[in-house]
Coordinates of C-alpha atoms in Angstrom, one line a residue:
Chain A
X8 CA 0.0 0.0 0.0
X9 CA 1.4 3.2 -1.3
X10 CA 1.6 6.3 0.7
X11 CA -1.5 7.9 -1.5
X12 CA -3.5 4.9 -1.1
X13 CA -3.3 4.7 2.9
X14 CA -3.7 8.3 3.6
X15 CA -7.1 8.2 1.1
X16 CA -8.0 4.9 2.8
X17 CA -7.9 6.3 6.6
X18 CA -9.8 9.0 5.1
X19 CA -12.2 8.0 3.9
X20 CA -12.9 4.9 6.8
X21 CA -12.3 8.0 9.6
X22 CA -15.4 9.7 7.5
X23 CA -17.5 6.2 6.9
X24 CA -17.2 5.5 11.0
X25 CA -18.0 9.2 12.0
X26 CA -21.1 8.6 10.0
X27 CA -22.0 5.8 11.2
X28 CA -23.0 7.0 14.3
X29 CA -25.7 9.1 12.4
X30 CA -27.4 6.9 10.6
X31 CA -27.4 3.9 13.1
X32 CA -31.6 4.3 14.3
X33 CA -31.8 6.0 17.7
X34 CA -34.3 4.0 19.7
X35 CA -31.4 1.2 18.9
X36 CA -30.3 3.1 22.0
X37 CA -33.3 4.7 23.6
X38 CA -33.6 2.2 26.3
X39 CA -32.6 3.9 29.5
X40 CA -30.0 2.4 30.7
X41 CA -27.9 2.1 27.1
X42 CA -28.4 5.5 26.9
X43 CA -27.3 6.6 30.2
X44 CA -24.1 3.9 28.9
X45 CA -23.7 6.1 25.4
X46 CA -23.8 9.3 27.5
X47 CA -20.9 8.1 29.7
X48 CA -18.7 6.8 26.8
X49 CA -17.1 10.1 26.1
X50 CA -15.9 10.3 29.9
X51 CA -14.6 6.9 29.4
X52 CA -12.8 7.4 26.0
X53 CA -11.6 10.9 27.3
X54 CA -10.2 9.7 30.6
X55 CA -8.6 6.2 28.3
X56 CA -7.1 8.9 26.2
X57 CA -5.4 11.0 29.0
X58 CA -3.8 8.2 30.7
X59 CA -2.7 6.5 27.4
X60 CA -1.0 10.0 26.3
X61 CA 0.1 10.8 30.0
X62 CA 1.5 8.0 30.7
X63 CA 2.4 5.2 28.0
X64 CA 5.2 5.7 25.3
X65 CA 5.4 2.5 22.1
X66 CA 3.0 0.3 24.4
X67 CA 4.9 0.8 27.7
X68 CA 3.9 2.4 31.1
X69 CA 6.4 5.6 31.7
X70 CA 6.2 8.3 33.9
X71 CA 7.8 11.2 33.0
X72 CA 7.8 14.7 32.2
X73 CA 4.0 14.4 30.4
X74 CA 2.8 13.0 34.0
X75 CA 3.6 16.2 35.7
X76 CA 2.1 18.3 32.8
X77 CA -1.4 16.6 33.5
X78 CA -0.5 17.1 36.9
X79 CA -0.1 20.5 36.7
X80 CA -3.5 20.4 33.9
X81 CA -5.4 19.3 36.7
X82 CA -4.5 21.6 39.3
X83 CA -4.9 24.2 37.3
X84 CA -8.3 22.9 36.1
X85 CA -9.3 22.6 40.3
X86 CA -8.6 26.3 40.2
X87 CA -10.9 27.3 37.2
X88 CA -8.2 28.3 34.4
X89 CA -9.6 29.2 31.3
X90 CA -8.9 25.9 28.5
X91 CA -5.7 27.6 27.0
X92 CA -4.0 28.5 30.3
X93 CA -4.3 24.7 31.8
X94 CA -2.8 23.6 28.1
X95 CA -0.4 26.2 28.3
X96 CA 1.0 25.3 32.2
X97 CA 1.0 21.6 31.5
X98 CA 3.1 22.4 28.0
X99 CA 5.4 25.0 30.3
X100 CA 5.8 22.2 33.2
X101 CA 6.9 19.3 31.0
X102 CA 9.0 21.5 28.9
X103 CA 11.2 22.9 32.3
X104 CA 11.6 19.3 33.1
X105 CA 12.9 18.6 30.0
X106 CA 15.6 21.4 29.4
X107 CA 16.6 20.3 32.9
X108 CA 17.1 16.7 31.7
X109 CA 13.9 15.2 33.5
X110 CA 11.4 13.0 31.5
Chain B
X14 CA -28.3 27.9 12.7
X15 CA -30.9 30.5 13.6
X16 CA -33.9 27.9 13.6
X17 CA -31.4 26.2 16.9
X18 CA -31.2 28.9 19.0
X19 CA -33.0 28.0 22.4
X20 CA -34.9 31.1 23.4
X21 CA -33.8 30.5 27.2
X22 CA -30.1 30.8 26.8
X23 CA -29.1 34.4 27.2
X24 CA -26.5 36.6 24.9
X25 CA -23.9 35.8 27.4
X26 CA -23.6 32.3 27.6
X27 CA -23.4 31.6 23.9
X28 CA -20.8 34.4 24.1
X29 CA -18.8 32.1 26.2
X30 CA -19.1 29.2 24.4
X31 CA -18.4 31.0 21.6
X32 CA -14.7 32.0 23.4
X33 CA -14.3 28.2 24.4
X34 CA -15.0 27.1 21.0
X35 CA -12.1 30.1 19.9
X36 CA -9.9 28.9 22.4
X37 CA -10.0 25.0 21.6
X38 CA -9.7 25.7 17.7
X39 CA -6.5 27.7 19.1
X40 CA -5.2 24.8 21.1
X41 CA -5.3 22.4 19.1
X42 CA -4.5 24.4 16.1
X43 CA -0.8 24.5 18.6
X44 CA -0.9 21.2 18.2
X45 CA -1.7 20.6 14.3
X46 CA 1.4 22.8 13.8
X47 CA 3.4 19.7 15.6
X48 CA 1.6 17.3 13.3
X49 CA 2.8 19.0 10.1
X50 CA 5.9 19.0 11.2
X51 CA 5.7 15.1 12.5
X52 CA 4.0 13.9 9.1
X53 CA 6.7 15.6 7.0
X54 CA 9.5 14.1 9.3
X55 CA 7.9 10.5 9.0
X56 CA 8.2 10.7 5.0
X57 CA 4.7 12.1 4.2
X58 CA 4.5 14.8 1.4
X59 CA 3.0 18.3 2.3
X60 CA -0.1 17.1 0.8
X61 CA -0.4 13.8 1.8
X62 CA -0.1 15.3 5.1
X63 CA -2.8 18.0 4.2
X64 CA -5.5 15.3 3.3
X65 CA -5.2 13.3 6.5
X66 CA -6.2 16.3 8.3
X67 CA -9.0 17.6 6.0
X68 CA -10.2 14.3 5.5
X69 CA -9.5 11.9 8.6
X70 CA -9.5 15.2 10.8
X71 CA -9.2 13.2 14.1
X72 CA -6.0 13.9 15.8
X73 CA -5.2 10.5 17.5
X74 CA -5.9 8.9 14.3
X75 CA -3.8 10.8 12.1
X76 CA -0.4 10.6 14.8
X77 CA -1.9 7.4 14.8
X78 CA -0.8 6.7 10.6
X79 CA 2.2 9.0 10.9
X80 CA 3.2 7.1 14.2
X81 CA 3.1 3.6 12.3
X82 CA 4.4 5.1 9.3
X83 CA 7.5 6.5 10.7
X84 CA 8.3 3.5 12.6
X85 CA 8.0 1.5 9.1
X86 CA 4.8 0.1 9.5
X87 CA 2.8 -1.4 6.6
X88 CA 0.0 1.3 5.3
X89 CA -2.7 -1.2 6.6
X90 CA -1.5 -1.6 9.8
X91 CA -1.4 2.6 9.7
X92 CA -4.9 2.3 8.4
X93 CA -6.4 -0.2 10.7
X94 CA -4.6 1.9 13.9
X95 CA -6.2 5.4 12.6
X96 CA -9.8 3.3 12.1
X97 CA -9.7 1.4 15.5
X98 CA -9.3 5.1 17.3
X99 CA -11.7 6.9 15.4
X100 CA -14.9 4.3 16.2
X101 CA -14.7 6.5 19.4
X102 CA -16.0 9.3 16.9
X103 CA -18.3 6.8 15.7
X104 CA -19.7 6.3 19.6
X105 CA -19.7 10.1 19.9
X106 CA -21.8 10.9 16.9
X107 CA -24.7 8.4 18.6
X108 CA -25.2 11.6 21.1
X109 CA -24.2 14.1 19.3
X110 CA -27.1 12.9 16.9
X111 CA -29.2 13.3 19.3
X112 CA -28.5 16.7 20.1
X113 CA -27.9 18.0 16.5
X114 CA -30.6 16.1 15.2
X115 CA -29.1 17.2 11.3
X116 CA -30.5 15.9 8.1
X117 CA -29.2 16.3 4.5
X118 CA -25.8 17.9 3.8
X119 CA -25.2 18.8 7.5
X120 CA -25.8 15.0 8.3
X121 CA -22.5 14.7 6.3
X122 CA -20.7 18.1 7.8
X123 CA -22.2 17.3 11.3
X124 CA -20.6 13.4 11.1
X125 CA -16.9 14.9 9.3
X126 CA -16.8 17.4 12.6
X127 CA -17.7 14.8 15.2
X128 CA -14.8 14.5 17.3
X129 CA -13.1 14.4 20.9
X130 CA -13.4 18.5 20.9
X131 CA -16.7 19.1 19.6
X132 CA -18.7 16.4 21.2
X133 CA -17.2 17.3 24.8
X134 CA -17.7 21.2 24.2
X135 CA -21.6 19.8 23.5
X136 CA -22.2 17.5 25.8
X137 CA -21.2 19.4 28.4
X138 CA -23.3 22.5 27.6
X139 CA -26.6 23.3 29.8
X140 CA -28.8 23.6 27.3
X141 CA -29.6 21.9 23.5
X142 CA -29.3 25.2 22.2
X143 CA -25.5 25.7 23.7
X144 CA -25.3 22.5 23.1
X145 CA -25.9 23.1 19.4
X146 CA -23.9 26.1 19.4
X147 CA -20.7 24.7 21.3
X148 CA -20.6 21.4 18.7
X149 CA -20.6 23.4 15.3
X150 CA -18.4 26.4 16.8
X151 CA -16.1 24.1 18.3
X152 CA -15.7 21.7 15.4
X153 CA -15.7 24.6 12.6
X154 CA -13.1 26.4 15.2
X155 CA -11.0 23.0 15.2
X156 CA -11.3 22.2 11.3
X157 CA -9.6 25.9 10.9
X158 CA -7.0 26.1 13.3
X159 CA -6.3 22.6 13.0
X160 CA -5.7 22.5 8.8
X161 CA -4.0 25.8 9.1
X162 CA -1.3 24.8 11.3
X163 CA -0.9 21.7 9.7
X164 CA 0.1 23.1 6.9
X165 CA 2.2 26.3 8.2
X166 CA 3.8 22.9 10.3
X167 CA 4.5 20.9 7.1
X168 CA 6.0 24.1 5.6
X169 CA 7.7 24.6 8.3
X170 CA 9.0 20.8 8.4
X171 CA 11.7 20.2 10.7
X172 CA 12.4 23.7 12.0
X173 CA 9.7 22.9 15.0
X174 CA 12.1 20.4 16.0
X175 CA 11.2 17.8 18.8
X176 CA 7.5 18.8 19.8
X177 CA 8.4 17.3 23.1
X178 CA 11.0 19.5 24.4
X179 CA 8.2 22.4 23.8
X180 CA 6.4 20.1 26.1
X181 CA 3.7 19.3 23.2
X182 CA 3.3 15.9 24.1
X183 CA 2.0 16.8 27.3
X184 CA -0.1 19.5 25.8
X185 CA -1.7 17.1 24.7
X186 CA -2.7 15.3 27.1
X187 CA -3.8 18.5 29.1
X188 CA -6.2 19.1 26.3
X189 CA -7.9 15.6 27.4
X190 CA -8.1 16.6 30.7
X191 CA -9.6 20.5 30.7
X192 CA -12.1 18.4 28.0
X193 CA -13.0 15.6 30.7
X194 CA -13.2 17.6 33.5
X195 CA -16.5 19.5 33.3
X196 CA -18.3 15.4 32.8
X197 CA -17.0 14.9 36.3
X198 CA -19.3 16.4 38.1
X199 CA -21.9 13.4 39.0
X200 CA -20.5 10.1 41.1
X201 CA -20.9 7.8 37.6
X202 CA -18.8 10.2 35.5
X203 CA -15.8 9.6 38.1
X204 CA -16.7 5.7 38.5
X205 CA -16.6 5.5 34.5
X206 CA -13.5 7.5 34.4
X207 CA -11.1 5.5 37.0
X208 CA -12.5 2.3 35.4
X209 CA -11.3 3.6 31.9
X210 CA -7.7 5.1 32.9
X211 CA -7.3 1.2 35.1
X212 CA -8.3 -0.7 31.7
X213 CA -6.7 1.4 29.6
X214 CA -3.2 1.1 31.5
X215 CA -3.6 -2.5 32.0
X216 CA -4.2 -3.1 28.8
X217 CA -1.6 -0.4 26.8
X218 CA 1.6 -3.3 27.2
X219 CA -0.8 -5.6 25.9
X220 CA -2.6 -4.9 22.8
X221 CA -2.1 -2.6 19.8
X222 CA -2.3 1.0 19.8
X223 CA -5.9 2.1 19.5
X224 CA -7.3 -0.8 21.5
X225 CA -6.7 0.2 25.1
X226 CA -9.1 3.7 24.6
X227 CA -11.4 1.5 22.9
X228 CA -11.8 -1.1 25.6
X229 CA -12.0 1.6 27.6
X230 CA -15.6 1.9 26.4
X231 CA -16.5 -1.4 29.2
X232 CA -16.3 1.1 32.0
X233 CA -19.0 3.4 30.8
X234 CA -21.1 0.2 29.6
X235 CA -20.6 -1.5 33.1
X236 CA -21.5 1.8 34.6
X237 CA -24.1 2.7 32.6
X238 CA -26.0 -0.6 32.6
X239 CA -25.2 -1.6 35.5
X240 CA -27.9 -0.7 39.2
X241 CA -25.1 1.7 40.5
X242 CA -24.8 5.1 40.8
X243 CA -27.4 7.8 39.8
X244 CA -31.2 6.5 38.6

């Protein structure tokens, strides 16, 4: 598989998935309790996604310099910073780190 | 978008949506500009790189193709590692059809913005009209930022450097968490979301990239289904 034919290919499946979720028939999930399970998916692929980008690197658990950035993203997050400033600290934090040869 | 608005949500609150939606497409726009750079780095052309994110447009997915790519992967294991992370979009776009409700053309635009971004800036909104309003501001304000910076980051190629000494990487990962945190308000929300980190840490060393967020998913199933929590 060429490079044109994979980057088309992902395309297009990343598109065919995404719509999937449209046209699938709603009361598939009307009953209660699947839809309180679709409402919580989110939190669940959200929270999957912080941990595996916090804090595994090629398939391995690590914990370095990325750990204290979400550290950091979370404190400031208890404190009420605006998006952009929590992104901002946690990029600052694990950069220091780094320049001092941590992480 | 005018037939949307929900009569009971005043000037200033879609203001402020409107400035979260700004300040995501910003964000991650930051990041983009890292991908650019990444893609061309890993071998991709400048347009190569420039389809993945106006077509895939999902950033896990598309570090996803250049991450396999780069570490001489076959194109369908970079395919089927981009797919397997965006059925999340696929599971978002269940609610976020919901909310949107869209038929016709914006059926397709609605489905092409569904991502991480858009669907938390929605789901987490107080009303359907913010709701509404926080999905197609957020995912427009992502689709701009985001292709703009990949290509200034292509262009731009190697003189970014290593993303990760500007601390990029965990940039990241901060996004997840500012996105997650407003959902983690009600006793299920934080049951769901120390099942999913435990799963998807126990199951990172063990199965290929994509499938630990996926499998993930159990947590909100178990949760959801299950007698405990909130009614």
């Amino acid at each position: 598989m060429n490079g044109w034919t994979t980057v088309i290919l992902a395309g297009v499946l990343s598109l065919a998935v995404k719509l999937a979720g449209y046209v699938v028939p709603h009361r598939w999930f009307s009953h209660p309790r699947l839809a309180r399970a679709t409402g919580l998916m989110p939190v669940a692929l959200l929270s999957a996604l912080v941990a595996v980008q916090a804090f595994t690197s090629a398939g391995r658990l690590v914990i370095d310099a990325r750990a204290a950035g979400v550290a950091v993203a979370f404190a400031a997050l208890a404190l009420r910073a605006p998006f952009l400033v929590v992104i901002t600290l946690a990029a600052v934090a694990a950069a220091l780190l780094r320049a001092r040869g941590i992480g | 978008m005018t037939e949307a608005r929900d009569p009971s949500t005043s000037p200033a609150a879609r203001r402020a949506v409107l400035r979260q939606a700004a300040s995501i497409g910003l964000a991650t726009g930051a990041y983009g500009l890292s991908f650019g750079a990444l893609a061309v780095t890993a071998g991709l052309d400048i347009w190569q790189t420039m389809v993945l994110s106006l077509l895939l447009f999902s950033g896990g997915s598309q570090f996803a193709v250049v991450g396999v790519l780069g570490d001489g992967g076959s194109g369908q294991a970079a395919v089927a590692t981009s797919t397997l992370l965006g059925v999340r979009n696929g599971l978002y776009g269940l609610e976020t059809a919901q909310i949107l409700r869209p038929s016709g053309w914006r059926r397709l635009a609605a489905a092409h913005l569904t991502i991480d971004e858009s669907t938390a800036v929605a789901v987490g909104q107080p009303t359907p009209g913010l709701a509404r309003l926080g999905f197609w501001a957020t995912g427009l304000a992502v689709f701009v930022g985001w292709n703009a910076l990949t290509f200034a980051g292509a262009v731009l190629g190697n003189a970014v450097g290593d993303p990760r000494r500007f601390g990029l990487d965990a940039a990241a990962a901060a996004a997840f968490c500012a996105l997650v945190w407003p959902r983690l308000k009600v006793t299920d929300a934080r049951l769901v979301a120390v099942g999913a980190v435990l799963i998807a840490l126990t199951m990172a060393p063990l199965a290929p990239a994509g499938v630990p967020v996926l499998a993930a998913v159990a947590a909100a199933v178990v949760v959801g289904v299950g007698r405990w929590g909130s009614p």
